[in-house]
Coordinates of C-alpha atoms in Angstrom, one line a residue:
M1306 CA 0.0 0.0 0.0
Q1307 CA 2.7 2.4 0.9
I1308 CA 4.8 1.7 -2.2
R1309 CA 1.8 2.0 -4.5
K1310 CA 0.5 4.9 -2.4
I1311 CA -3.1 3.6 -2.2
S1312 CA -5.5 3.7 0.7
F1313 CA -7.0 0.7 2.5
E1314 CA -10.4 1.5 0.8
E1315 CA -8.8 1.2 -2.7
L1316 CA -7.7 -2.4 -2.0
K1317 CA -9.6 -5.4 -3.3
L1318 CA -12.1 -6.7 -0.8
D1319 CA -10.2 -10.0 -0.4
D1320 CA -7.0 -8.0 0.3
Q1321 CA -8.9 -5.8 2.8
N1322 CA -10.1 -8.9 4.6
T1323 CA -6.6 -10.4 4.7
L1324 CA -5.2 -7.3 6.3
I1325 CA -8.0 -7.2 8.8
R1326 CA -7.4 -10.8 9.8
W1327 CA -3.6 -10.1 10.0
K1328 CA -4.2 -7.2 12.3
V1329 CA -6.5 -9.3 14.5
H1330 CA -3.8 -12.0 14.6
I1331 CA -1.1 -9.5 15.6
Q1332 CA -3.3 -8.1 18.4
Q1333 CA -4.1 -11.6 19.7
S1334 CA -0.4 -12.5 19.6
Q1335 CA 0.6 -9.3 21.5
H1336 CA -2.2 -10.0 24.1
Q1337 CA -0.9 -13.6 24.6
Q1338 CA 2.7 -12.3 25.1
E1339 CA 1.5 -9.7 27.6
Q1340 CA -0.5 -12.3 29.5
L1341 CA 2.4 -14.7 29.6
Q1342 CA 4.7 -11.9 30.9
Q1343 CA 2.1 -10.9 33.5
Q1344 CA 1.9 -14.6 34.7
I1345 CA 5.7 -14.8 34.9
N1346 CA 6.0 -11.5 36.8
N1347 CA 3.3 -12.6 39.3
L1348 CA 4.5 -16.1 40.1
A1349 CA 4.5 -17.0 43.8
L1350 CA 7.4 -19.0 45.4
H1351 CA 7.5 -22.5 43.8
E1352 CA 4.9 -21.7 41.2
A1353 CA 5.7 -22.2 37.5
T1354 CA 4.3 -21.4 34.1
F1355 CA 4.7 -23.7 31.1
Q1356 CA 4.8 -22.6 27.5
I1357 CA 4.7 -25.7 25.3
D1358 CA 5.0 -25.8 21.5
Y1359 CA 5.1 -28.6 19.0
K1360 CA 7.7 -27.7 16.4
E1361 CA 7.2 -30.3 13.7
N1362 CA 7.4 -33.9 12.7
F1363 CA 10.5 -34.9 10.7
T1364 CA 12.7 -37.9 10.0
L1365 CA 15.9 -38.6 11.8
A1366 CA 18.7 -40.9 10.7
V1367 CA 19.0 -43.5 13.4
N1368 CA 20.4 -46.7 11.9
H1369 CA 24.1 -45.8 12.0
D1370 CA 25.1 -49.3 12.7
Q1371 CA 23.8 -50.6 9.4
T1372 CA 25.8 -51.0 6.2
N1373 CA 25.4 -49.5 2.7
N1374 CA 22.0 -48.0 1.9
N1375 CA 20.5 -49.0 5.2
F1376 CA 22.8 -46.5 6.9
F1377 CA 20.5 -43.7 5.6
D1378 CA 17.2 -45.1 6.9
K1379 CA 15.3 -42.5 8.8
A1380 CA 12.7 -42.8 11.6
P1381 CA 9.9 -40.3 12.0
V1382 CA 10.1 -38.2 15.2
T1383 CA 8.3 -35.2 16.6
C1384 CA 10.0 -32.2 18.3
I1385 CA 8.3 -30.6 21.3
S1386 CA 9.8 -27.6 23.2
A1387 CA 8.8 -26.2 26.5
V1388 CA 9.9 -23.0 28.3
V1389 CA 9.4 -23.2 32.1
H1390 CA 9.5 -20.2 34.3
K1391 CA 9.7 -21.0 38.0
E1392 CA 9.8 -18.6 40.9
V1393 CA 12.8 -19.5 43.0
G1394 CA 13.1 -16.4 45.3
Y1395 CA 11.6 -13.0 45.8
K1396 CA 10.9 -11.7 42.3
K1397 CA 13.5 -14.1 40.9
A1398 CA 12.3 -16.4 38.2
E1399 CA 14.4 -19.3 36.8
K1400 CA 13.9 -20.1 33.1
K1401 CA 14.5 -23.5 31.6
V1402 CA 14.1 -24.6 28.0
I1403 CA 13.4 -28.3 27.4
T1404 CA 13.4 -29.9 24.0
I1405 CA 12.2 -33.5 23.5
L1406 CA 12.5 -35.7 20.4
S1407 CA 10.0 -38.5 20.5
S1408 CA 8.8 -41.3 18.2
V1409 CA 5.2 -40.4 19.3
L1410 CA 3.9 -38.5 16.4
N1411 CA 0.4 -37.5 17.7
H1412 CA 0.1 -34.2 19.4
T1413 CA -2.4 -34.9 22.2
G1414 CA -2.9 -33.5 25.7
A1415 CA -1.9 -36.9 27.1
F1416 CA 1.4 -36.8 25.3
S1417 CA 2.0 -33.2 26.5
L1418 CA 1.4 -34.2 30.1
L1419 CA 3.7 -37.2 29.8
C1420 CA 6.5 -34.9 28.5
I1421 CA 5.9 -32.5 31.4
K1422 CA 6.2 -35.3 33.9
R1423 CA 9.5 -36.4 32.5

């Protein structure tokens, strides 16, 4: 818009809707970040907050003891990362980042809880 020097109203209706959805997405993202930071800032002693994200499923070379073409066989894995903020003293939060590679490919709540327990 700025390069072509056109106003929002001059855009096609589909482009206007896309920009509106993008603006809403950015506002929601900022709100989530603010809420997370507020939770971290207000943790009581020994309380924690978890931020968990499934990165992706991918294949990982695992058969390094095989010969020839079997050497390059790959197994599917999922990558899940968690950031944990725990209050360890007066207004002193400890931050830990945990990354788990697992052969469990479904992203369910039960799997998330299992990862947290470990």
